[in-house]
CSV table of C-alpha atoms and ligand atoms in Angstrom, one decimal:
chain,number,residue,atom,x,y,z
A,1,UNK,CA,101.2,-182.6,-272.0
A,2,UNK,CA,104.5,-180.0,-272.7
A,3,UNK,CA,106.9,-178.6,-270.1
A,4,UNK,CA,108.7,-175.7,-269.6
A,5,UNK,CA,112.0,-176.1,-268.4
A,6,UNK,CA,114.4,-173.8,-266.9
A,7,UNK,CA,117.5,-175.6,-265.7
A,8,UNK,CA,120.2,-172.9,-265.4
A,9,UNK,CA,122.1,-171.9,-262.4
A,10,UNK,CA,120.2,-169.4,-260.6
A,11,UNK,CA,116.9,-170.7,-263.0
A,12,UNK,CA,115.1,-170.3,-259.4
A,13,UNK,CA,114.4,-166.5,-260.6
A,14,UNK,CA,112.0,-167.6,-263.3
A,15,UNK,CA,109.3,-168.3,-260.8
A,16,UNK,CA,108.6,-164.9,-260.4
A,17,UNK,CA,107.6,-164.8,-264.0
A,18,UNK,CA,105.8,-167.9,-264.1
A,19,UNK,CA,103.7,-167.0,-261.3
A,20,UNK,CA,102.7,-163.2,-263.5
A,21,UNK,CA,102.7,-164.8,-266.8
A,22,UNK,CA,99.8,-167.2,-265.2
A,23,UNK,CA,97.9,-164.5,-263.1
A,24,UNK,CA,99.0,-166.9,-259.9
A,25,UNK,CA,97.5,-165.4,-256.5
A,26,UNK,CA,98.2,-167.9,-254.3
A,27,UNK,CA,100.4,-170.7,-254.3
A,28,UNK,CA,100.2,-174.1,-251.9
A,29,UNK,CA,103.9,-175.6,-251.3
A,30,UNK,CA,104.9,-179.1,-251.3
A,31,UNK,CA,108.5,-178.8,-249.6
A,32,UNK,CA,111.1,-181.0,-247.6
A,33,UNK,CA,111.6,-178.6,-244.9
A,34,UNK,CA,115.3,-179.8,-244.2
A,35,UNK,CA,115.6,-179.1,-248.3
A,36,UNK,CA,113.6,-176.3,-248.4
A,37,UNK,CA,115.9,-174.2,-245.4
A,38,UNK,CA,119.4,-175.7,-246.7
A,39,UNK,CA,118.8,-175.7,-250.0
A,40,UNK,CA,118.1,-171.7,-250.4
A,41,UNK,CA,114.9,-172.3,-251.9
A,42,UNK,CA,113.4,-170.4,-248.9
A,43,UNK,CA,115.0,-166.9,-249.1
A,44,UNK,CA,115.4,-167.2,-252.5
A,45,UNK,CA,111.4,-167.2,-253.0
A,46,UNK,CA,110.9,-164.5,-250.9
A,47,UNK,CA,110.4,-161.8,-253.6
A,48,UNK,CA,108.4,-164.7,-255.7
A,49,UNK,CA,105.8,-165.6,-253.0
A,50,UNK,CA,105.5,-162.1,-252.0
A,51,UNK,CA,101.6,-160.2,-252.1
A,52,UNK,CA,100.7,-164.0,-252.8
A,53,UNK,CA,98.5,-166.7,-250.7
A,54,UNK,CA,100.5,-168.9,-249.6
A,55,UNK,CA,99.8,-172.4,-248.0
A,56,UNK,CA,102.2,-174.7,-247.0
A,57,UNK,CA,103.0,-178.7,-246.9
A,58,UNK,CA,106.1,-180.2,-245.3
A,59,UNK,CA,104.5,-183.0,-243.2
A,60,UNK,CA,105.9,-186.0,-244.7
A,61,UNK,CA,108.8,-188.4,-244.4
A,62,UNK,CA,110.7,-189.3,-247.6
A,63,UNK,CA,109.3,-191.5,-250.0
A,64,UNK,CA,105.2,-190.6,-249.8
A,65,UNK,CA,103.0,-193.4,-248.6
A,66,UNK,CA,99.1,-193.0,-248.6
A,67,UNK,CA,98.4,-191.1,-244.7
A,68,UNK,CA,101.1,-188.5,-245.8
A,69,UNK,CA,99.3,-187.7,-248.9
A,70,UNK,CA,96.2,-187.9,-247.1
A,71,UNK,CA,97.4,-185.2,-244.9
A,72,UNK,CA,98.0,-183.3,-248.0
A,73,UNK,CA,95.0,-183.6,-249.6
A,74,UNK,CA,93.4,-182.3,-246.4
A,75,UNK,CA,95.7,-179.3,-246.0
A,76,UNK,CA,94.9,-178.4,-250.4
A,77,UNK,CA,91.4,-179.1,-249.5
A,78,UNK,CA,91.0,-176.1,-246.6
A,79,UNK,CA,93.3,-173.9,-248.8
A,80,UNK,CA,93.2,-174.9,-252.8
A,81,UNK,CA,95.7,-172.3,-254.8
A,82,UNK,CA,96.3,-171.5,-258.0
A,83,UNK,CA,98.8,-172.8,-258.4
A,84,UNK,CA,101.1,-176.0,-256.7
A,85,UNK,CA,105.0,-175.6,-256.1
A,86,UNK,CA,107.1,-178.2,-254.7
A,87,UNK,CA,110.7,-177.9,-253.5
A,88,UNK,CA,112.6,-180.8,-252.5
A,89,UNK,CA,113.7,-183.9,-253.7
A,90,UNK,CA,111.9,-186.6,-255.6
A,91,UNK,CA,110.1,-187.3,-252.6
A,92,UNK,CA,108.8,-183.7,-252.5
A,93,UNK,CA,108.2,-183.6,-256.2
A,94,UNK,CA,106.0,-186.5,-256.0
A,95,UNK,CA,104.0,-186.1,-253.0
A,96,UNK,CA,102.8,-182.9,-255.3
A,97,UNK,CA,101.9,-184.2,-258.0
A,98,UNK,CA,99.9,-187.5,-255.6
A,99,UNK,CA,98.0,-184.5,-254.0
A,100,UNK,CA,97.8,-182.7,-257.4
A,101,UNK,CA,96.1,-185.9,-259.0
A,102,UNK,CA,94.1,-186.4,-256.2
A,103,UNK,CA,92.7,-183.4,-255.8
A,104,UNK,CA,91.0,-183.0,-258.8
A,105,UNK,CA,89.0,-186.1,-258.8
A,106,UNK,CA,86.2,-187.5,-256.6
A,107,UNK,CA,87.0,-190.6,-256.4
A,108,UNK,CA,88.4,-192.7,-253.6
A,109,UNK,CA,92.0,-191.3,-253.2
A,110,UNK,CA,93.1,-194.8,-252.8
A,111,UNK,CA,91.7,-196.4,-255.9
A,112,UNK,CA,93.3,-193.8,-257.6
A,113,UNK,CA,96.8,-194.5,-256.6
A,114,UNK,CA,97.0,-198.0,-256.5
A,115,UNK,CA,95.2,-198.3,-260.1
A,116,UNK,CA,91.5,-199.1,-259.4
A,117,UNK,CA,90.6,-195.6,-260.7
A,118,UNK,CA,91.7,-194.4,-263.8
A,119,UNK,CA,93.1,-190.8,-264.1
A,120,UNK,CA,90.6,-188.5,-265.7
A,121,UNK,CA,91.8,-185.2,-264.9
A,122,UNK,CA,94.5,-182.7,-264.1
A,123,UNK,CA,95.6,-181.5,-261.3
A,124,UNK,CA,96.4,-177.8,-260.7
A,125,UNK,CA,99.5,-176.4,-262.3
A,126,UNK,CA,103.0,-177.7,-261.1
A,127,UNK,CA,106.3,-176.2,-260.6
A,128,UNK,CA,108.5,-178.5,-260.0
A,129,UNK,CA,112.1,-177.8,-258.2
A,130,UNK,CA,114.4,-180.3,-257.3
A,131,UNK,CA,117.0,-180.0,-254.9
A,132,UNK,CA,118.4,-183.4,-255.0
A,133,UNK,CA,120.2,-184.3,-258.4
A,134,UNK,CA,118.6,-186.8,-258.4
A,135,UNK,CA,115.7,-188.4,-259.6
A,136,UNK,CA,114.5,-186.5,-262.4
A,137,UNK,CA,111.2,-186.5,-261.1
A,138,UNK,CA,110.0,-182.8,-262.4
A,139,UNK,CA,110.5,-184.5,-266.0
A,140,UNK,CA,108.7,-187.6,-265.7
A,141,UNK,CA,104.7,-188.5,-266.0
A,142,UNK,CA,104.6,-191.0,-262.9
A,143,UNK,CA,104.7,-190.8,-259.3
A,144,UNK,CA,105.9,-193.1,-256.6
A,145,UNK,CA,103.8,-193.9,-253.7
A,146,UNK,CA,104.0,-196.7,-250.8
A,147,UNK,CA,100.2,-197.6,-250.2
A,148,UNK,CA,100.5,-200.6,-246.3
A,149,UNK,CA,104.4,-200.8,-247.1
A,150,UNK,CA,103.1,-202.1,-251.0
A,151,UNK,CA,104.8,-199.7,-253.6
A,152,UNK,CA,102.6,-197.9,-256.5
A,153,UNK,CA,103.5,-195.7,-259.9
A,154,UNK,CA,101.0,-193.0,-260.3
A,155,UNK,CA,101.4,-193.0,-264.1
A,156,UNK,CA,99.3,-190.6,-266.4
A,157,UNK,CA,100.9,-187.3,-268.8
A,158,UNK,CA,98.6,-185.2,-266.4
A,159,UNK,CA,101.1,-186.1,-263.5
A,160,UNK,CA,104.1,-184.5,-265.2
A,161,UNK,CA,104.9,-181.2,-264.0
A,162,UNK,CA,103.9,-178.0,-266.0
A,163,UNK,CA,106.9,-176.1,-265.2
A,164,UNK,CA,110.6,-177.9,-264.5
A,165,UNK,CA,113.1,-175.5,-262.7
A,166,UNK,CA,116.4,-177.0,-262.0
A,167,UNK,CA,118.3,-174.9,-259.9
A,168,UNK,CA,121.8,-176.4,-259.5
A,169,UNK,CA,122.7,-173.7,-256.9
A,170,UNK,CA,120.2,-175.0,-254.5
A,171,UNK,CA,122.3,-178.1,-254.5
A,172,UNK,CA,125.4,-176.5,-253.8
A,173,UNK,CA,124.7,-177.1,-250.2
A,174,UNK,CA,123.7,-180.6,-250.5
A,175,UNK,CA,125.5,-183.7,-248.0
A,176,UNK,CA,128.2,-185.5,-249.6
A,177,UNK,CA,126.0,-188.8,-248.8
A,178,UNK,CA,123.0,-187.3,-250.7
A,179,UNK,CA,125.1,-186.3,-253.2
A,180,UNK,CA,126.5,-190.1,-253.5
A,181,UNK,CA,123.0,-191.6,-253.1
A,182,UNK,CA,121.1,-189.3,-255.5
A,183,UNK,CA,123.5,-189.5,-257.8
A,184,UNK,CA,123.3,-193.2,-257.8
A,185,UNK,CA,120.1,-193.2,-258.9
A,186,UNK,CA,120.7,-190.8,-262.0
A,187,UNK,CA,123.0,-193.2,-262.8
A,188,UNK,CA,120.8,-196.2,-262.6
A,189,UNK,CA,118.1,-194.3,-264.6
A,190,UNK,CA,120.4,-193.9,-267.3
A,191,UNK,CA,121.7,-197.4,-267.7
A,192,UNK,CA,118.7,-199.0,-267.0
A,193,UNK,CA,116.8,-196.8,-269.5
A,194,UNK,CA,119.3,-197.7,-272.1
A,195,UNK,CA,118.2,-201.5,-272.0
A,196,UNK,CA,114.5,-201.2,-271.3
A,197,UNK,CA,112.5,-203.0,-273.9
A,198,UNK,CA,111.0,-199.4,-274.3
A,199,UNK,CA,113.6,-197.8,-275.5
A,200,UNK,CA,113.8,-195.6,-278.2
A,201,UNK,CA,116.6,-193.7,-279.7
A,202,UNK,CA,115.1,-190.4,-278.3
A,203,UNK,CA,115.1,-192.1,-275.1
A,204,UNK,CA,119.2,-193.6,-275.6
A,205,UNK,CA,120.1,-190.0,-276.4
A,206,UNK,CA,118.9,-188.5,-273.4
A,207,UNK,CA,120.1,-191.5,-271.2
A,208,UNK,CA,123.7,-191.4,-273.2
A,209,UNK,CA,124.6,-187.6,-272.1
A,210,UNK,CA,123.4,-188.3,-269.2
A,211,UNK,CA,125.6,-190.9,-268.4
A,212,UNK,CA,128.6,-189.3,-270.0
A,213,UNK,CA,127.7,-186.5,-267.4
A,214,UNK,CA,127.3,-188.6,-264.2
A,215,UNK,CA,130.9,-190.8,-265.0
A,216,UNK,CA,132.4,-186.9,-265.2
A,217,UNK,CA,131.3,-185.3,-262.6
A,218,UNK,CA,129.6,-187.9,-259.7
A,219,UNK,CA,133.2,-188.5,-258.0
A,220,UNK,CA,133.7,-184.6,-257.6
A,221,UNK,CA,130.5,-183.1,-256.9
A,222,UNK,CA,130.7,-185.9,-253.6
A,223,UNK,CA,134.6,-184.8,-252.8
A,224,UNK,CA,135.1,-181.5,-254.2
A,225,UNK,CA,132.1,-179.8,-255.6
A,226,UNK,CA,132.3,-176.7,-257.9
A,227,UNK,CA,129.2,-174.8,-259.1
A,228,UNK,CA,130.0,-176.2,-262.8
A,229,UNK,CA,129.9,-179.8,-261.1
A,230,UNK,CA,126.8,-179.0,-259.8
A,231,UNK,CA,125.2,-178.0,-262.9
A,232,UNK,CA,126.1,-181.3,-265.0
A,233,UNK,CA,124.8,-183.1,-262.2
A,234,UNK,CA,121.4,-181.5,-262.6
A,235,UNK,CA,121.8,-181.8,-266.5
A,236,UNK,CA,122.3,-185.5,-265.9
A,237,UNK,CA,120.0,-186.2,-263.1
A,238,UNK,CA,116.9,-184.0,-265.2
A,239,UNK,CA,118.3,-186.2,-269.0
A,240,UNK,CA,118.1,-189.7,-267.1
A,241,UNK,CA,114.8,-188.2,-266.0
A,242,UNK,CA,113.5,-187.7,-269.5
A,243,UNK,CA,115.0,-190.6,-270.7
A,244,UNK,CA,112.6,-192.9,-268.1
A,245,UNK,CA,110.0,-190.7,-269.0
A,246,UNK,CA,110.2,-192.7,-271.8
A,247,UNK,CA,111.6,-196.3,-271.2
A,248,UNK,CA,110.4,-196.4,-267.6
A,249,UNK,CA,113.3,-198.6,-265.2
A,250,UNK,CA,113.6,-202.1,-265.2
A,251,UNK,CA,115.0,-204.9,-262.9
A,252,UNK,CA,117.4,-202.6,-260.3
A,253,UNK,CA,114.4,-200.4,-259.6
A,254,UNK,CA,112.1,-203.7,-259.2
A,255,UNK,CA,114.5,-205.1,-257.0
A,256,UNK,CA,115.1,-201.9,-255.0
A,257,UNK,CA,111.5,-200.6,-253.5
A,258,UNK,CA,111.9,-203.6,-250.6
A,259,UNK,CA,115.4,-202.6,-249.8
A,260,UNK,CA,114.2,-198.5,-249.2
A,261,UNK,CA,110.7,-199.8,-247.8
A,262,UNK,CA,112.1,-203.0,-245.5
A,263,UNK,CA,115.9,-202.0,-244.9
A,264,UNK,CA,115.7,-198.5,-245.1
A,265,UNK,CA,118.3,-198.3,-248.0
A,266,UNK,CA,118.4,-194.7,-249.6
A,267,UNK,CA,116.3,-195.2,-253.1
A,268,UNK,CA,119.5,-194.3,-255.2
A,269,UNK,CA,121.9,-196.6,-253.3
A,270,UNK,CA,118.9,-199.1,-253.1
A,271,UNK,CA,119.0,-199.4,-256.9
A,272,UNK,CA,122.6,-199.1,-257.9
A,273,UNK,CA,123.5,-201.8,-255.8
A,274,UNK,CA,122.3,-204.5,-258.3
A,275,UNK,CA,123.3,-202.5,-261.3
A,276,UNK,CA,126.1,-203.7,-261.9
A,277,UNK,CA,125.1,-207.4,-261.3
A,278,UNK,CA,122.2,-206.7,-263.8
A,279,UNK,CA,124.7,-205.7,-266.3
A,280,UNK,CA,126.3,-208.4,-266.7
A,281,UNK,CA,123.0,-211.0,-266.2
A,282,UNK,CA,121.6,-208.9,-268.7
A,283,UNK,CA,123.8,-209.4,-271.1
A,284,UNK,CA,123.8,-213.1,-271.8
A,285,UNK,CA,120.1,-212.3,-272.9
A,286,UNK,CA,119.6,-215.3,-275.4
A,287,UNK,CA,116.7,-215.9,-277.6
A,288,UNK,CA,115.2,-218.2,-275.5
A,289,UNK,CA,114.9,-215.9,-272.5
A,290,UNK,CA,114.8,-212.6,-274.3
A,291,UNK,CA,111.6,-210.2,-273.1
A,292,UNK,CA,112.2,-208.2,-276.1
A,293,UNK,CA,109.1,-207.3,-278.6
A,294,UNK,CA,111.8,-207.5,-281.5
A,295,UNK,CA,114.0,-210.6,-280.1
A,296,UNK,CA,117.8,-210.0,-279.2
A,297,UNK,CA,119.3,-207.8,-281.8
A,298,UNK,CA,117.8,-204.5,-280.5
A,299,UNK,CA,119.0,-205.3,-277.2
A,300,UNK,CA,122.0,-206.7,-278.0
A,301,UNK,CA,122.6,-203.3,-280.0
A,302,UNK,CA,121.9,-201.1,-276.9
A,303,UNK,CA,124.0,-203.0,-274.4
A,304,UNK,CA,126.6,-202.7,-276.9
A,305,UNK,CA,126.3,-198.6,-277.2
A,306,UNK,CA,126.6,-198.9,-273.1
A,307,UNK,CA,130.1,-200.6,-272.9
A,308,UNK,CA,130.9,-198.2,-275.1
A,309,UNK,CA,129.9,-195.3,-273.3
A,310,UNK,CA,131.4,-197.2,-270.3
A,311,UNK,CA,134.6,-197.1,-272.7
A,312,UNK,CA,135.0,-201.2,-271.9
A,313,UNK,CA,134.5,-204.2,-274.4
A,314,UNK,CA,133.0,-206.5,-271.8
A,315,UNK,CA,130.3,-206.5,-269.9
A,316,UNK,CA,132.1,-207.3,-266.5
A,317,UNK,CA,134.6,-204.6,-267.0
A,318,UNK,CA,131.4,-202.3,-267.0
A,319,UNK,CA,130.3,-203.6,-263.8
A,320,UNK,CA,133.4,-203.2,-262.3
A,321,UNK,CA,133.9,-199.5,-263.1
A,322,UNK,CA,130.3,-199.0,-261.8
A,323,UNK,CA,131.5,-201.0,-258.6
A,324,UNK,CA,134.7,-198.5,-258.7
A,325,UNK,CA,132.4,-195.4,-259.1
A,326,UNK,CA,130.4,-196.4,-256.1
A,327,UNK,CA,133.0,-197.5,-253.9
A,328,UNK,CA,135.0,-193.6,-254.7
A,329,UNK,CA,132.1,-191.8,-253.4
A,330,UNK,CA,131.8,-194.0,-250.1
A,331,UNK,CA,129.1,-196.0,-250.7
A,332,UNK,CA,128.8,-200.4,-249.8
A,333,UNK,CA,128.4,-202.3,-252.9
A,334,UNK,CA,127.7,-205.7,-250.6
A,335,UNK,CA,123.7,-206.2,-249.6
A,336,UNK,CA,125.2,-207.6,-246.4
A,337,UNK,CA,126.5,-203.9,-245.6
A,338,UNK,CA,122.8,-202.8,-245.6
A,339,UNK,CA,121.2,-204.9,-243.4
A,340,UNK,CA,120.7,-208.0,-246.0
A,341,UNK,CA,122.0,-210.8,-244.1
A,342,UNK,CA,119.9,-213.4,-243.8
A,343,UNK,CA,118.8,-216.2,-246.5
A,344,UNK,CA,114.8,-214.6,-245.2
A,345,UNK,CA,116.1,-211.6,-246.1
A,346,UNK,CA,117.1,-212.6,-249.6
A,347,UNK,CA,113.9,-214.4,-250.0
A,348,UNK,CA,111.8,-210.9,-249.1
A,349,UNK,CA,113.3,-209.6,-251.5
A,350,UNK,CA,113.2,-212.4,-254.5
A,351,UNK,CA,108.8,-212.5,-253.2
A,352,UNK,CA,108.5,-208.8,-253.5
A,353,UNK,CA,109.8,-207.7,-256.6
A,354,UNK,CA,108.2,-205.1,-258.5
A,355,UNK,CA,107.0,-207.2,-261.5
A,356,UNK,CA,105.6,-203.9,-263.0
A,357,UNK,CA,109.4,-202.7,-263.3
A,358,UNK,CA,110.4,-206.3,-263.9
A,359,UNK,CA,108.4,-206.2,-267.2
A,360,UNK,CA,110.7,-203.8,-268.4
A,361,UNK,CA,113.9,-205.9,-268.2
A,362,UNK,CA,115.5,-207.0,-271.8
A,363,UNK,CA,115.8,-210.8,-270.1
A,364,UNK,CA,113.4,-212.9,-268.3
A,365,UNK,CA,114.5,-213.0,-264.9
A,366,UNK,CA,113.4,-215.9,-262.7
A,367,UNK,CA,113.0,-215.9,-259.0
A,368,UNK,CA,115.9,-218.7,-258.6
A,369,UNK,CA,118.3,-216.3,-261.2
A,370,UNK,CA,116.9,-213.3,-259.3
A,371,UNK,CA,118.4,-215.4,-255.5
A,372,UNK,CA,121.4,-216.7,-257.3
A,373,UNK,CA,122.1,-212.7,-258.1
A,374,UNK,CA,121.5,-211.7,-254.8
A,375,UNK,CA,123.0,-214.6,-252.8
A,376,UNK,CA,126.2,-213.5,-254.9
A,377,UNK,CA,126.5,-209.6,-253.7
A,378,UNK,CA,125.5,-210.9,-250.1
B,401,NAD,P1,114.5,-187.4,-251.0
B,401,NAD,O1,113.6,-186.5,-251.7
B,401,NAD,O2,113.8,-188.6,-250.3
B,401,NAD,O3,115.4,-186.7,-250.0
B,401,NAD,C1,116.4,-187.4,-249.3
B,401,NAD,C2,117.0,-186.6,-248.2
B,401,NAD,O4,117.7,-185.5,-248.8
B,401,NAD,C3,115.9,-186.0,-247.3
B,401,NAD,O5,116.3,-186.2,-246.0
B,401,NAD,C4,115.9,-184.5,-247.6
B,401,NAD,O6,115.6,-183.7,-246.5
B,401,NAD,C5,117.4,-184.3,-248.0
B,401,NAD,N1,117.6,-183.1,-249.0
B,401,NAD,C6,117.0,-182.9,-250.2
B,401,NAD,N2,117.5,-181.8,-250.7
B,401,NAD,C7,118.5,-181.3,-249.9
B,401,NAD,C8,119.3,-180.2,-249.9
B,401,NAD,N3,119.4,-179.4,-251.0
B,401,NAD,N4,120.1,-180.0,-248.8
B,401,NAD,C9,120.1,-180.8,-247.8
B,401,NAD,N5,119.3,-181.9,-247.7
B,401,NAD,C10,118.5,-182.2,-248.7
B,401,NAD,O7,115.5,-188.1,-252.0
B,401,NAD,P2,115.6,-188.3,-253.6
B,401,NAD,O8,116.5,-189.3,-253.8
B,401,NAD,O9,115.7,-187.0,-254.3
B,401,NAD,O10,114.1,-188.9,-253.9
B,401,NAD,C11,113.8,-190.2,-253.7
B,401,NAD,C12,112.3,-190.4,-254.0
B,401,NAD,O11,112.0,-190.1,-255.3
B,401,NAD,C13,111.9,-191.9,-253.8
B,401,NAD,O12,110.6,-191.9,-253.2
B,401,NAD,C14,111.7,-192.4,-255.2
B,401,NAD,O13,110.8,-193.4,-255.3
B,401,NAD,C15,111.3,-191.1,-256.0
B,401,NAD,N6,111.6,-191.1,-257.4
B,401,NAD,C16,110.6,-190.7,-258.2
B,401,NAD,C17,110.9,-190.7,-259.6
B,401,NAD,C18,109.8,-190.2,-260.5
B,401,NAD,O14,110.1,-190.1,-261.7
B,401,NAD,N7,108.7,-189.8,-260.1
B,401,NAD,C19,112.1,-191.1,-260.1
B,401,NAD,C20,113.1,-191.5,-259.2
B,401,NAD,C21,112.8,-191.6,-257.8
């Protein structure tokens, strides 16, 4: 499936066009209501909503689980629209495109997003707006969703987003700590996707300027943001998006679902805190442990174009300026700073592990090397 994109600031005026260009009458809103007033999003869609039907959607909490998109489904159900736009972070972003998905098959919702079902069909059209940068969810085919506290990818091409309009001026506005934490995460999504054993050079160049862009600009759109600031954030948050549209993540996201669904960890903080720990363990990949379909050299290639990029020649000096990056814009680096404290703690997280993600990793990673790494950022 294609995607328009319009990632500009001020690209929020292209909905407008969108909506004529594709006869839309009525439109049914996925939004984060805190996002959706603070952002801008609201009076700047005044004009664009306008003479059209409108239904809205803003009971959820982040990160969708099943009843919240349940509740959706019900609320498309009594008022299906043309078209579906959602406003918000990757939270709101993907709790359209679950209700999208779901709402165009007849199957058991639940089969469908845990796997049982296969995807067969489309959803309505998608506009995507993020107002987190972020995720990168309006460029990627999957979905997250927590199904009894167990976490899901809705994965298909019919779950990408027809239309992706970045907005950077509806993050102007956004919390320093949001900033930090959702900025984490396009960080993650770039380093991670430069190691995955699906990566492609497609996938590296994306994840490369998009990590170029977060080392830039991260520390000043948390301290001192200026509009331009807020742009390459976007541009990097939306590029890591593309780029694990195509490698998917690997062993920080694995890790990371317990901490946000047991600890209550923000997800971009929740994965960067074992990033840079994964760096390093990742690269002593050997033969003998090496997940790779083509053995170490690829691997050993791309963790070699990431020091560089780091501008560093080993991989614990790479760790350490991540460690630096995250400490500048105020966030803990310890898991004993978030809650994880005890050695049942630890051993939660070791026995849920996304081994989905996992599979994705350039080297095996054990349960006891998985508790050694986290017994050491305790
Ligand atoms: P989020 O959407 O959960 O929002 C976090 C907080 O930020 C919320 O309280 C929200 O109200 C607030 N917020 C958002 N925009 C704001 C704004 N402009 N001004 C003020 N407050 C604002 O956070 P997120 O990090 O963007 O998304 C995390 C979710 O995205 C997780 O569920 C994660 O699993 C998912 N995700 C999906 C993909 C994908 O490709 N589908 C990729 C990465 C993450």
């Amino acid at each position: 499936m294609t995607q328009d994109v319009y990632l500009s600031s001020g690209a929020i005026e292209n909905v407008s066009a969108i909506f004529d260009q594709q006869n839309v009458r009525s439109v049914f809103v996925v939004a984060d209501r805190t996002a959706y007033d603070l952002s801008g999003a609201k009076a700047k869609l005044v004009p664009a909503l306008e003479g059209r039907e409108c239904a809205f959607f803003d009971a959820f909490a982040p990160n969708p689980k099943y009843d919240d998109v349940m509740r959706g489904l019900h609320v498309w159900r009594d008022h299906p629209c043309d078209m579906v736009l959602a406003v918000g972070g990757g939270s709101a972003i993907d709790m359209a495109k679950l209700i999208g998905i779901c709402s165009a098959h007849t199957c058991e919702s639940v089969d469908l997003l845990t796997g049982l079902a296969p995807i067969e069909h489309a959803g309505p059209p998608l506009i995507a707006m993020p107002t987190t940068a972020g995720t990168g969810s309006e460029a990627t085919h999957f979905a997250v969703v927590y199904v009894d506290g167990q976490k899901y990818s809705v994965a298909h091409e019919f779950v990408l987003p027809n239309y992706a309009v970045v907005d950077s001026d509806l993050t102007a506005n956004l919390p320093a700590s949001i900033t930090a934490h959702t900025g984490l995460d396009a960080l993650s999504q770039a380093v991670e996707s430069f190691w995955s054993v699906n990566a492609t050079p497609t996938s590296q160049g994306f994840a490369s300027e998009a990590l170029t862009l977060v080392m830039a600009n991260l520390e000043v759109a948390v301290h001192n943001p200026s509009p331009d600031v807020r742009l390459n954030m976007c541009k990097a948050a939306h590029l890591a998006g593309k780029a694990i549209n195509i490698s998917k993540t690997t062993a920080p996201h694995a890790i990371s679902y317990t901490l946000t669904s047991h600890f209550g960890v923000p997800h971009g903080l929740a994965v960067a805190l074992t990033l840079g720990p994964m760096l390093v363990y990742n690269y002593a990949v050997g033969a003998d442990d090496c997940c790779h379909p083509e053995g170490v050299g690829p691997v050993h290639k791309g963790l070699h174009s990431l020091l560089s990029l780091f501008e560093v020649e080993a991989a614990q000096e790479a760790h350490e300026r991540i460690e630096a990056l995250i400490v500048a814009i105020g966030c803990p680096t310890r898991l004993g700073d978030v809650g994880v404290q005890t050695n049942a703690d630890i051993d939660l997280l070791v026995q849920n592990v996304n081994t989905e993600r996992l599979q994705n990793n350039p080297r095996m990673l054990s349960q006891d090397a998985l508790r050694a790494l986290l017994n050491n950022i305790r």
